[in-house]
Short mmCIF file of C-alpha atoms in Angstrom, two decimals:
data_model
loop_
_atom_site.label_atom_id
_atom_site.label_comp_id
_atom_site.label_asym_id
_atom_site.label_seq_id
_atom_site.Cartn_x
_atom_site.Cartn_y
_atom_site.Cartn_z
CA UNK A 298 45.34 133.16 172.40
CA UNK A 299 46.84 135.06 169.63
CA UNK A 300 49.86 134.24 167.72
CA UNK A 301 52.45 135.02 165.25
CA UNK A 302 52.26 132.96 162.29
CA UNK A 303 54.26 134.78 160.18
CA UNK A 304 57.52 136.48 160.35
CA UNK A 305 60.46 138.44 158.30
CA UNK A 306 64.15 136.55 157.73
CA UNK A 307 66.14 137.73 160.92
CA UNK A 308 68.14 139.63 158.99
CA UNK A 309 66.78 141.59 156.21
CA UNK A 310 66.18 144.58 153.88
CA UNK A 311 64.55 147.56 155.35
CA UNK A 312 63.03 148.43 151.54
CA UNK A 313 60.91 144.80 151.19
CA UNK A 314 57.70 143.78 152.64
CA UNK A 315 58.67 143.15 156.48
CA UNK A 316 55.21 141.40 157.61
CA UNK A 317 53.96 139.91 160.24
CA UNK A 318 51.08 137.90 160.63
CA UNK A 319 48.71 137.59 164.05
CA UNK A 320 46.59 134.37 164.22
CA UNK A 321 43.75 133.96 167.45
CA UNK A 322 41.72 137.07 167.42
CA UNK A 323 38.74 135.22 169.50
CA UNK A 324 36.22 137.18 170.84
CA UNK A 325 38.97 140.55 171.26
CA UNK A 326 38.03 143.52 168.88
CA UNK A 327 41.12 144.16 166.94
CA UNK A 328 44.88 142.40 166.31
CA UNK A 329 47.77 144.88 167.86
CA UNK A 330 51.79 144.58 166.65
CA UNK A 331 53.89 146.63 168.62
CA UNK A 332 57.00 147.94 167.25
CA UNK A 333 60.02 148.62 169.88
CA UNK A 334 63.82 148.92 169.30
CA UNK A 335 65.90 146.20 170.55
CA UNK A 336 66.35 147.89 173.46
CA UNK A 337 62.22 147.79 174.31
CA UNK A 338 61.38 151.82 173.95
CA UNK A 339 58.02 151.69 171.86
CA UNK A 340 58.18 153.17 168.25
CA UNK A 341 54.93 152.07 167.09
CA UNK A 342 51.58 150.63 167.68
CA UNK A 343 49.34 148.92 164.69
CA UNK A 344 45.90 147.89 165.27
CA UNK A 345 43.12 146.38 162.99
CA UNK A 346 40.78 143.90 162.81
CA UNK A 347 40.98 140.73 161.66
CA UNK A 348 40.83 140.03 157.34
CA UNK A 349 38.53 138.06 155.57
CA UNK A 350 40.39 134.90 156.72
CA UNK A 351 40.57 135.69 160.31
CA UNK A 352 43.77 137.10 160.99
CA UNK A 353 45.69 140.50 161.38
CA UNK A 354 48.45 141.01 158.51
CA UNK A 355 51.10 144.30 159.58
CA UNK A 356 54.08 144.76 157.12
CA UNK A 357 56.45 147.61 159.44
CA UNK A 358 58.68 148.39 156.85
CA UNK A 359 57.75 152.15 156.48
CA UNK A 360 58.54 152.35 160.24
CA UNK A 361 62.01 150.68 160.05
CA UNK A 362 63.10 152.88 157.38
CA UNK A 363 62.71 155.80 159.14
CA UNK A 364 65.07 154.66 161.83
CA UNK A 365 67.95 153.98 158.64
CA UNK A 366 69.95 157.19 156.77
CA UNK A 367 71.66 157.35 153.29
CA UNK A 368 73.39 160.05 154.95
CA UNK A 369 77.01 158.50 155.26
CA UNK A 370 80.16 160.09 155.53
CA UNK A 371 82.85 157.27 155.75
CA UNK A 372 84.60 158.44 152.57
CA UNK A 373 88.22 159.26 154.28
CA UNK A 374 88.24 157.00 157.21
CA UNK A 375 92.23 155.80 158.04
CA UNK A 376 92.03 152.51 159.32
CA UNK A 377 88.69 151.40 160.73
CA UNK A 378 84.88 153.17 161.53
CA UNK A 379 81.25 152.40 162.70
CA UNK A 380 78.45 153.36 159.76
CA UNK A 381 75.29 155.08 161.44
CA UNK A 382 72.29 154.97 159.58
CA UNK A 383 73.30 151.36 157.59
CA UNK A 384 71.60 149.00 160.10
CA UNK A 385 68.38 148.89 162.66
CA UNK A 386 67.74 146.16 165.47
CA UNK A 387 63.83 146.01 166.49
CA UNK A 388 61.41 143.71 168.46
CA UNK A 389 57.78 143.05 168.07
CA UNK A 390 55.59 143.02 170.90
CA UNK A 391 51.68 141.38 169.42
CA UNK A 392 48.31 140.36 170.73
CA UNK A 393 45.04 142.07 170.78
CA UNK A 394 43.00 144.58 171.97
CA UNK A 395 39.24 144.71 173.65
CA UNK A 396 37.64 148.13 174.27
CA UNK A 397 40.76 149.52 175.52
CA UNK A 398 42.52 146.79 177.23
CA UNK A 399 45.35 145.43 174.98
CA UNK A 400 46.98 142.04 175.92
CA UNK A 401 50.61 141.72 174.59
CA UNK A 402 53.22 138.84 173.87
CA UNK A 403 57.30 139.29 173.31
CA UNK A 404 57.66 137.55 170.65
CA UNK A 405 61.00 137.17 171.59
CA UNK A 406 63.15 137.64 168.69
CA UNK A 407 65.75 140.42 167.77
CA UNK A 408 65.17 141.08 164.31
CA UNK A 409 67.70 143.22 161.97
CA UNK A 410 67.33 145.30 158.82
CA UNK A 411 69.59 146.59 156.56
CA UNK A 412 69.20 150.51 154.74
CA UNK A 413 68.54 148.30 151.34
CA UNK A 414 66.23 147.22 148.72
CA UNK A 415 65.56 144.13 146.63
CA UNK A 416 63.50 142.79 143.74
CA UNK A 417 59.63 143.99 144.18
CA UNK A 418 59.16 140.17 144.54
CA UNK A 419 61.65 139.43 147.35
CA UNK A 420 59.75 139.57 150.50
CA UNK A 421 62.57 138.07 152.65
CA UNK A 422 66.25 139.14 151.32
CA UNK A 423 68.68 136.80 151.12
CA UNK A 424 71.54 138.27 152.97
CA UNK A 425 73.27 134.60 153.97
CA UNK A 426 76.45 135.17 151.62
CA UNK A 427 76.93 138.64 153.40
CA UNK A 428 76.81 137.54 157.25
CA UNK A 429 79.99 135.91 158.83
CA UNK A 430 78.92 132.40 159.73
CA UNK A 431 81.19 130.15 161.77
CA UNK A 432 81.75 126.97 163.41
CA UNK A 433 82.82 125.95 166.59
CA UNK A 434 86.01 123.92 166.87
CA UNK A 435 87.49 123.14 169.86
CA UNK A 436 90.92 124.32 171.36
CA UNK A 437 93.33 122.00 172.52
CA UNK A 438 94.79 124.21 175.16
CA UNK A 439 92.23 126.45 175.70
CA UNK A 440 88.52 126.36 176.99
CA UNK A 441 87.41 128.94 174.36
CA UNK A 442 86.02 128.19 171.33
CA UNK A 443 87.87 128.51 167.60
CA UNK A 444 86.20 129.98 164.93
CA UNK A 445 86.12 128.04 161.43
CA UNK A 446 85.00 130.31 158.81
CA UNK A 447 84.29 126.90 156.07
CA UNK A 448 83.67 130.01 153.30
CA UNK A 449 84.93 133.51 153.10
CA UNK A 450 81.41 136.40 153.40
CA UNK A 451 80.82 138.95 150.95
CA UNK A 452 81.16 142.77 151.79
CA UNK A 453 78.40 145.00 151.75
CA UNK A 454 80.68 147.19 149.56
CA UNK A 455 79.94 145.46 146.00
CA UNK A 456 81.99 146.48 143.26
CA UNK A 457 82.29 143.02 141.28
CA UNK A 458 85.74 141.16 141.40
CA UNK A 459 88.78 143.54 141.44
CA UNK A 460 88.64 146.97 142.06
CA UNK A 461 90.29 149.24 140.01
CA UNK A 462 92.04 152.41 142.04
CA UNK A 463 94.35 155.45 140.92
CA UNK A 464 96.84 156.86 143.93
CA UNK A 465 94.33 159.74 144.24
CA UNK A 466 91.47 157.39 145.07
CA UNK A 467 89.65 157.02 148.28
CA UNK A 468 87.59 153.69 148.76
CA UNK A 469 86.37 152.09 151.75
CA UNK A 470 85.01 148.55 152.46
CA UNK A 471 81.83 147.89 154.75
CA UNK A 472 81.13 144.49 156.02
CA UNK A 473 78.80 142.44 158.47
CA UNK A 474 81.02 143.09 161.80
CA UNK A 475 78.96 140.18 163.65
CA UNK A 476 78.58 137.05 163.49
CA UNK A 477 75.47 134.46 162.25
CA UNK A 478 76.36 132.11 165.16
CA UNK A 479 73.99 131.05 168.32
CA UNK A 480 75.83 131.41 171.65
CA UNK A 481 79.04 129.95 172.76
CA UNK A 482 81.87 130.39 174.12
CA UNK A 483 83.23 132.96 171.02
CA UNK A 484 84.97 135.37 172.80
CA UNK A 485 87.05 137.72 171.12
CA UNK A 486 85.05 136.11 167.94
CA UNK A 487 81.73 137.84 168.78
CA UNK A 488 82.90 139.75 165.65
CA UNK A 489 85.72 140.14 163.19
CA UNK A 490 88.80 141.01 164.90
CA UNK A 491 91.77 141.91 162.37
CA UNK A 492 92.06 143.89 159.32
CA UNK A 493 94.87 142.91 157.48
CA UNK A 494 96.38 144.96 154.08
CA UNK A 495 98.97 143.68 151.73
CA UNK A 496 100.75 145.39 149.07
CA UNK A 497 102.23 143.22 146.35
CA UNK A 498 104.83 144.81 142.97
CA UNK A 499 104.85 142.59 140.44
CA UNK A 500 103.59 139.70 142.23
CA UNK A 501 105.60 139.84 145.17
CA UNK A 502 104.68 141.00 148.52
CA UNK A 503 105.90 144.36 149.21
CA UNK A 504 104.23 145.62 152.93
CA UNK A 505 101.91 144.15 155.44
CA UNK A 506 99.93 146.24 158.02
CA UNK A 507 97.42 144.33 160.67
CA UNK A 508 95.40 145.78 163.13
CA UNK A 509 92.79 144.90 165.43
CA UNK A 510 88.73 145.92 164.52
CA UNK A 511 88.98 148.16 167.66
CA UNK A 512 88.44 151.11 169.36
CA UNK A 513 91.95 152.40 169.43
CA UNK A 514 92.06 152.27 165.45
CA UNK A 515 88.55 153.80 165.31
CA UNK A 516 85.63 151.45 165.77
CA UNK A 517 84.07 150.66 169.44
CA UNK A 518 83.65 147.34 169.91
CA UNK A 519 86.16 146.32 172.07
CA UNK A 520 89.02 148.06 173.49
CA UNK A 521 92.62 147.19 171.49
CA UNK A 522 93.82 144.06 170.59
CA UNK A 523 94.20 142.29 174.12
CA UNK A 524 90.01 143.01 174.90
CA UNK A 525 88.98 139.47 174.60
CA UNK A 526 84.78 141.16 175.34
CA UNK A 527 83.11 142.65 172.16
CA UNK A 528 80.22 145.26 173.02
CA UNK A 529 77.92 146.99 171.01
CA UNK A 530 77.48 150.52 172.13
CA UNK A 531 74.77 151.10 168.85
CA UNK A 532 73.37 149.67 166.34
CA UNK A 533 76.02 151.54 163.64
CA UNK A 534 79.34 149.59 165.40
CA UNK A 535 76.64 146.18 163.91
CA UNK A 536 78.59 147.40 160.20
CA UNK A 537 81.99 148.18 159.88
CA UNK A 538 83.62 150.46 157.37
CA UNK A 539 87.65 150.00 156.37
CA UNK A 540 89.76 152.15 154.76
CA UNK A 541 90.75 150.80 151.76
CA UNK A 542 91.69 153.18 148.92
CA UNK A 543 95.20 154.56 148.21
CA UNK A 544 94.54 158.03 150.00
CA UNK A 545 92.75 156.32 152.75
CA UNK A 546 96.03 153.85 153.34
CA UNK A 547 98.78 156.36 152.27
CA UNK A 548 100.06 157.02 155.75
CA UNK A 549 100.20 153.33 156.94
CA UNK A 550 102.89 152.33 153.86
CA UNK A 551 105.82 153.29 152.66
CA UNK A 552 106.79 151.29 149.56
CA UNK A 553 105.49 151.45 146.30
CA UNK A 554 102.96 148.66 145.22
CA UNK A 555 100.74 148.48 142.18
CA UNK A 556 98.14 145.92 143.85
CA UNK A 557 97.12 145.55 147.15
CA UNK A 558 94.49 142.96 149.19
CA UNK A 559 92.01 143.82 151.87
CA UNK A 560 91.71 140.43 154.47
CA UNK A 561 89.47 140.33 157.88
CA UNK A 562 90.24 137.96 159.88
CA UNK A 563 89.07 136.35 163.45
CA UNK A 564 91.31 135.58 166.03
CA UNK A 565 93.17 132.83 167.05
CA UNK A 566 91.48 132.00 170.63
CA UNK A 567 93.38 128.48 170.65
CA UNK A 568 96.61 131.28 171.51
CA UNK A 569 95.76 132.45 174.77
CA UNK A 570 99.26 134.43 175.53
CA UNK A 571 98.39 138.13 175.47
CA UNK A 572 99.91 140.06 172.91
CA UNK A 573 102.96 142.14 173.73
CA UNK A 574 102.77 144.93 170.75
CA UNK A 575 99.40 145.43 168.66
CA UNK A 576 101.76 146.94 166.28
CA UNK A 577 104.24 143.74 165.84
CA UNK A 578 102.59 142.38 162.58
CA UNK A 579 104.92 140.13 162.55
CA UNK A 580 104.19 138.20 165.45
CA UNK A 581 100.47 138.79 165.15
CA UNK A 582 100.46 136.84 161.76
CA UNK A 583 102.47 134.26 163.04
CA UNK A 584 100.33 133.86 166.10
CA UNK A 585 96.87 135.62 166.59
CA UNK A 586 95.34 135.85 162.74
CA UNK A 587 92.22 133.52 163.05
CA UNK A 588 90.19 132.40 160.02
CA UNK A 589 89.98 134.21 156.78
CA UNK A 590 86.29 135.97 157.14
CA UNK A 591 86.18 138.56 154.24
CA UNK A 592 88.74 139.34 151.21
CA UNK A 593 89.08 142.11 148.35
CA UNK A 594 91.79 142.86 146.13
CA UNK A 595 92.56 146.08 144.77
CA UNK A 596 94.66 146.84 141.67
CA UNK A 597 96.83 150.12 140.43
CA UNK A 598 95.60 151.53 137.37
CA UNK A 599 97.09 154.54 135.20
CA UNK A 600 94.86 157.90 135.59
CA UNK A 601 94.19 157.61 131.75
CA UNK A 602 97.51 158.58 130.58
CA UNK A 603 97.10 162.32 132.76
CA UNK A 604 94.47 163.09 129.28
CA UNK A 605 91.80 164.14 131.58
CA UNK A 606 91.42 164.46 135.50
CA UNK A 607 89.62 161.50 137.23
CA UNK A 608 87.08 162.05 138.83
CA UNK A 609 85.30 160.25 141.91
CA UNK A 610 81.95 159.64 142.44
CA UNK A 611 80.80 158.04 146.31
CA UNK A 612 77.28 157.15 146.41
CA UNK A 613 74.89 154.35 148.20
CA UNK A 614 74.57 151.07 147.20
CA UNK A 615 71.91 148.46 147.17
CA UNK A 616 73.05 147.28 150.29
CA UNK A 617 73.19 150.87 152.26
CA UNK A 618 76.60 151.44 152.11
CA UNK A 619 79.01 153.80 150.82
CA UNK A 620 80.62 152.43 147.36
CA UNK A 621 82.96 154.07 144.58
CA UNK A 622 83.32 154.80 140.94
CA UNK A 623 86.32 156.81 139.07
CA UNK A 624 84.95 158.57 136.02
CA UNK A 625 88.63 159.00 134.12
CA UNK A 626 88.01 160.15 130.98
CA UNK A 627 86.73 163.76 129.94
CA UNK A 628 84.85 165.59 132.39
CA UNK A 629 83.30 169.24 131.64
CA UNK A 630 82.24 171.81 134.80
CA UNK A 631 79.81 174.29 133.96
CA UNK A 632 78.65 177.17 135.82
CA UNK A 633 74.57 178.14 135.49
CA UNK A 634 73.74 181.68 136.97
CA UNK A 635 70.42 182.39 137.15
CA UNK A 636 69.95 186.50 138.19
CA UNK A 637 66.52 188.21 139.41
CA UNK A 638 66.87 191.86 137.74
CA UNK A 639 64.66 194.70 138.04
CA UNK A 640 64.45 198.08 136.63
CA UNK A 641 65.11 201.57 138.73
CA UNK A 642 64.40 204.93 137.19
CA UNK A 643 67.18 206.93 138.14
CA UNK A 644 67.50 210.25 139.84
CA UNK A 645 66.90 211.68 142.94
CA UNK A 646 63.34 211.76 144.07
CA UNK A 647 63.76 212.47 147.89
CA UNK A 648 66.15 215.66 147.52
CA UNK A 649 65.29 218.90 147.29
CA UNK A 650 66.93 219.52 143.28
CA UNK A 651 66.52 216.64 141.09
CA UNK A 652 69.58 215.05 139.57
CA UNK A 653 70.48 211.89 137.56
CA UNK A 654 73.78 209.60 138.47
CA UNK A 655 75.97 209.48 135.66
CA UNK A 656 77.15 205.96 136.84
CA UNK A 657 74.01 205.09 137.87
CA UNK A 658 72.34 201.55 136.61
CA UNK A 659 68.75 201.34 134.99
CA UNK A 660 68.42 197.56 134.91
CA UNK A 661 69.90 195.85 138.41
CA UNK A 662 70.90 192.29 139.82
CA UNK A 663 68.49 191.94 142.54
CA UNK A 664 69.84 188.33 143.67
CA UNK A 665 71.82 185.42 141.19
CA UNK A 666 71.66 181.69 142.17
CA UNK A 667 74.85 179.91 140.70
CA UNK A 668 74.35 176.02 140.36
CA UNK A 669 77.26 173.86 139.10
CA UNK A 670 77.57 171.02 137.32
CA UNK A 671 79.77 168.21 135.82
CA UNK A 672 79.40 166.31 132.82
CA UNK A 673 81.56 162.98 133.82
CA UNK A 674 82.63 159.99 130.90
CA UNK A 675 83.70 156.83 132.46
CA UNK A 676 86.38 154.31 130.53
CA UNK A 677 85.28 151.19 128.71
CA UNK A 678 84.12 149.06 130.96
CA UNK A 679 83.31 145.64 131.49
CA UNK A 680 79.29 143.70 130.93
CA UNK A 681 79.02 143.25 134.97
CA UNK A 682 80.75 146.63 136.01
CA UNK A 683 78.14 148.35 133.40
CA UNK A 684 75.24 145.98 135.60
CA UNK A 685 76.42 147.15 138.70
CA UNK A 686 76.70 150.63 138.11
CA UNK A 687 72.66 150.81 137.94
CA UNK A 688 72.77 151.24 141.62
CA UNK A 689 74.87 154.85 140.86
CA UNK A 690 71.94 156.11 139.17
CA UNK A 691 69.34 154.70 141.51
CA UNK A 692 70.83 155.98 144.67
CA UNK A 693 70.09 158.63 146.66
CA UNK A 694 72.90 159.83 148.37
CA UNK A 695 76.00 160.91 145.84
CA UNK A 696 79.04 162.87 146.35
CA UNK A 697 82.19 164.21 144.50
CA UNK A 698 85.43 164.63 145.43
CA UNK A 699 87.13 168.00 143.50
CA UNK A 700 89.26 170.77 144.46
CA UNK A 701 90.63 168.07 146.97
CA UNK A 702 87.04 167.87 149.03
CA UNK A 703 83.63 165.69 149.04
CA UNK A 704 81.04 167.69 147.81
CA UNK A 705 77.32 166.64 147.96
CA UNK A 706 75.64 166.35 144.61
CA UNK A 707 72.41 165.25 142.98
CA UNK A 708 72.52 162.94 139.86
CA UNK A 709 70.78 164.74 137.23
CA UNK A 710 70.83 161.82 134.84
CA UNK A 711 67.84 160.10 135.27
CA UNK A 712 67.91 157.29 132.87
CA UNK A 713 70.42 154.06 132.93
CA UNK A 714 70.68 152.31 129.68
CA UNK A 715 71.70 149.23 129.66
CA UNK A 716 74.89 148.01 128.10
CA UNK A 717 76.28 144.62 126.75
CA UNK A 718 79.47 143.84 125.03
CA UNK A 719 77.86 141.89 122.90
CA UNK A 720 74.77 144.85 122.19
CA UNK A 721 77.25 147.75 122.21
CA UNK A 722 80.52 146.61 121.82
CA UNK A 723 82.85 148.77 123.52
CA UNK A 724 80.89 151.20 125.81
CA UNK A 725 81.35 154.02 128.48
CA UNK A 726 78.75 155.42 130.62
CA UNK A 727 78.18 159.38 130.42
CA UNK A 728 76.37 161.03 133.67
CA UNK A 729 75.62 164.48 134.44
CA UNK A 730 75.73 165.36 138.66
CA UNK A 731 74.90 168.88 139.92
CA UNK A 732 76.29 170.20 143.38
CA UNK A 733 73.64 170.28 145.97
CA UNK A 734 74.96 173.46 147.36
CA UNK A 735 74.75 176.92 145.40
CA UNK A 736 77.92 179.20 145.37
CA UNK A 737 77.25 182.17 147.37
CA UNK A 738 77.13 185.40 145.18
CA UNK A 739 76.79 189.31 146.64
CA UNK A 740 73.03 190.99 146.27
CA UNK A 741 73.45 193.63 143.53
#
């Protein structure tokens, strides 16, 4: 009887070897691996025979990453939103396959991917640090389970330590929004529940704002802050996105700050009083904020002295999500038309006396193309910010935010060099983008 002898990490990279290998051919003709989604339709069917050592190896990544998109638009999102196209939930059905007849096993096993990539010698990515993993403690007053987060997660969004932001930033923070935990009695910590912001001026807190992961504040997984179910209507509610940069949190404060910090938290199922107002903060930190799950801290910085105008680059990261970068110091647009002319001998050829237009034009603009492009500088930067900022030129989704919109671009620099403090000294990085979409010019 065949069998499965080889599998992928439950959770893992979409852009890696996903393989799986069938053992037990005996006297069939051919293995068969069965790709379905995780809700069983069929997506694909692999067949072969069995390798020189007897068994049936299938890698399905090409299949998975069809199902993913780089196509992301999460850029100005208020408070809290789902990110289609970031993850993919499959099962494999295996077995073989005589003449016609195929015989075929549920392996049993949800599996998830991730829109992301990894070294070329990674065949399982390690995606531990980024998945909420708790522990069960038990409630004194309550039958439900508390959950103990023993270390904070890391965010999908990856920017390394602080993040830099001008007021006329947008940012937003993707995380895991379930949890690495086998069954119990979780409840409302099936997944991260609140999103708390602080703003702090010189030091001191200035403003807090909490609200539940929800889908009164924009993400459907359960229904406000009193739904103790959590439900998954798709796979893109499995990642959630936060607002988190100054234009993105503008309307929720009113004080001025010059740092801020970004906390998810789970809920505090040992409470089990419903809560009166999902807008008291007060009462919810002093009640219903569970575990720290995920932090980020955010700092003010001066838009280069008003020199130049910043400008912001949004673009996939390694890990499939949208992530940020301010280029603040000079920046040159530049306008390319390209024209298709011909030539028209003047006068008139279809009347009956022939004449020549005294305004007429010999040489005409048939059709012009306009392409635009920006030459962006960055400020000097730090070794790991330079190290990081490798996935800006390897992605393949970028976008730029002028004339107070997100425009779609292609990076038109194709080559990262690598910079060190201690090879270069102080360093910027210099790259070229090009809007995806012409202007629209008249036909001549």
């Amino acid at each position: 009887m065949a069998s499965i002898t080889q599998y992928p990490s439950i959770f893992n990279s979409a852009y890696v070897p996903n393989v799986f290998i069938v053992d037990g051919l005996g006297a069939a003709d051919r293995y068969v691996l069965q790709v379905r989604t995780a809700g069983g339709t069929v997506l694909a069917n692999f067949k072969q025979p069995a390798n020189a050592s007897g068994v049936g190896i299938f890698d399905v990544q090409r299949v998975l990453q069809s199902y993913l998109s780089s196509e992301i638009f999460v850029q100005e999102t208020e408070k809290v939103t789902s990110t289609p196209g970031a993850l993919f939930r499959y099962q494999v059905f295996y077995g073989t396959e005589t003449g016609t007849e195929s015989l075929l096993t549920n392996q049993g096993i949800t599996y998830t991917v991730i829109n992301a990539y990894d070294n070329w010698r990674v065949i399982n990515s390690d995606l531990f640090p980024f998945l909420p993993t708790p522990t069960p403690e038990d409630c004194e007053l309550s039958p439900d389970i508390y959950a103990v987060y023993p270390q904070t997660a890391e965010c999908l969004t990856n920017y390394p330590g602080t993040i830099p932001v001008t007021l006329n930033d947008w940012g937003t923070l993707s995380f895991f929004n379930v949890i690495n935990a086998g069954p119990n009695n979780w409840v409302q910590n099936e997944a991260p529940f609140w999103v708390r912001i602080t703003t702090t001026l010189d030091g001191v807190d200035r403003e807090n704002v909490v609200y539940s992961i929800s889908n009164d504040n924009g993400l459907n997984v359960r229904t406000d802050c009193n739904d103790p179910v959590v439900v998954y209507p798709s796979d893109a509610q499995r990642i959630g996105t936060v607002g988190t940069g100054p234009l993105n949190i503008a309307p929720l404060f009113t004080l001025s700050y010059d740092a801020y910090q970004v906390r998810i938290y789970s809920y505090n199922t040992c409470n089990t009083d419903p809560i009166i107002d999902c807008g008291d903060y007060a009462d919810i930190l002093d009640n219903y904020i569970g575990d720290l799950i995920f932090t980020k801290s955010y700092t003010l910085t001066a838009a280069a002295c008003g020199r130049f105008e910043p400008i912001q680059l949004s673009f996939i990261n390694q890990y499939g999500v949208t992530d940020y970068f301010t280029f603040n110091k000079r920046n040159t647009r530049q306008t390319v038309t390209e024209r298709n002319n011909y030539t028209e001998y003047l006068g008139t050829w279809s009347a009956p006396t022939f004449e020549i237009n005294q305004q007429g034009r010999g040489t005409r603009t048939f059709s012009s193309n306009a392409k635009t492009s920006m030459t962006l500088s960055s400020d000097w930067m730090s070794d790991n910010v330079s190290e990081w900022l490798q996935e800006l030129y390897q992605s393949p989704a970028v976008n730029i935010y002028v004339d107070g919109q997100w425009e779609p671009c292609n990076l038109m620099s194709n080559t990262y060099i690598q910079k060190t403090n201690a090879r270069n000294k102080l360093f910027q990085h210099e790259v070229i983008v090009q809007f995806a979409n012409n202007q629209k010019i008249q036909r001549g």
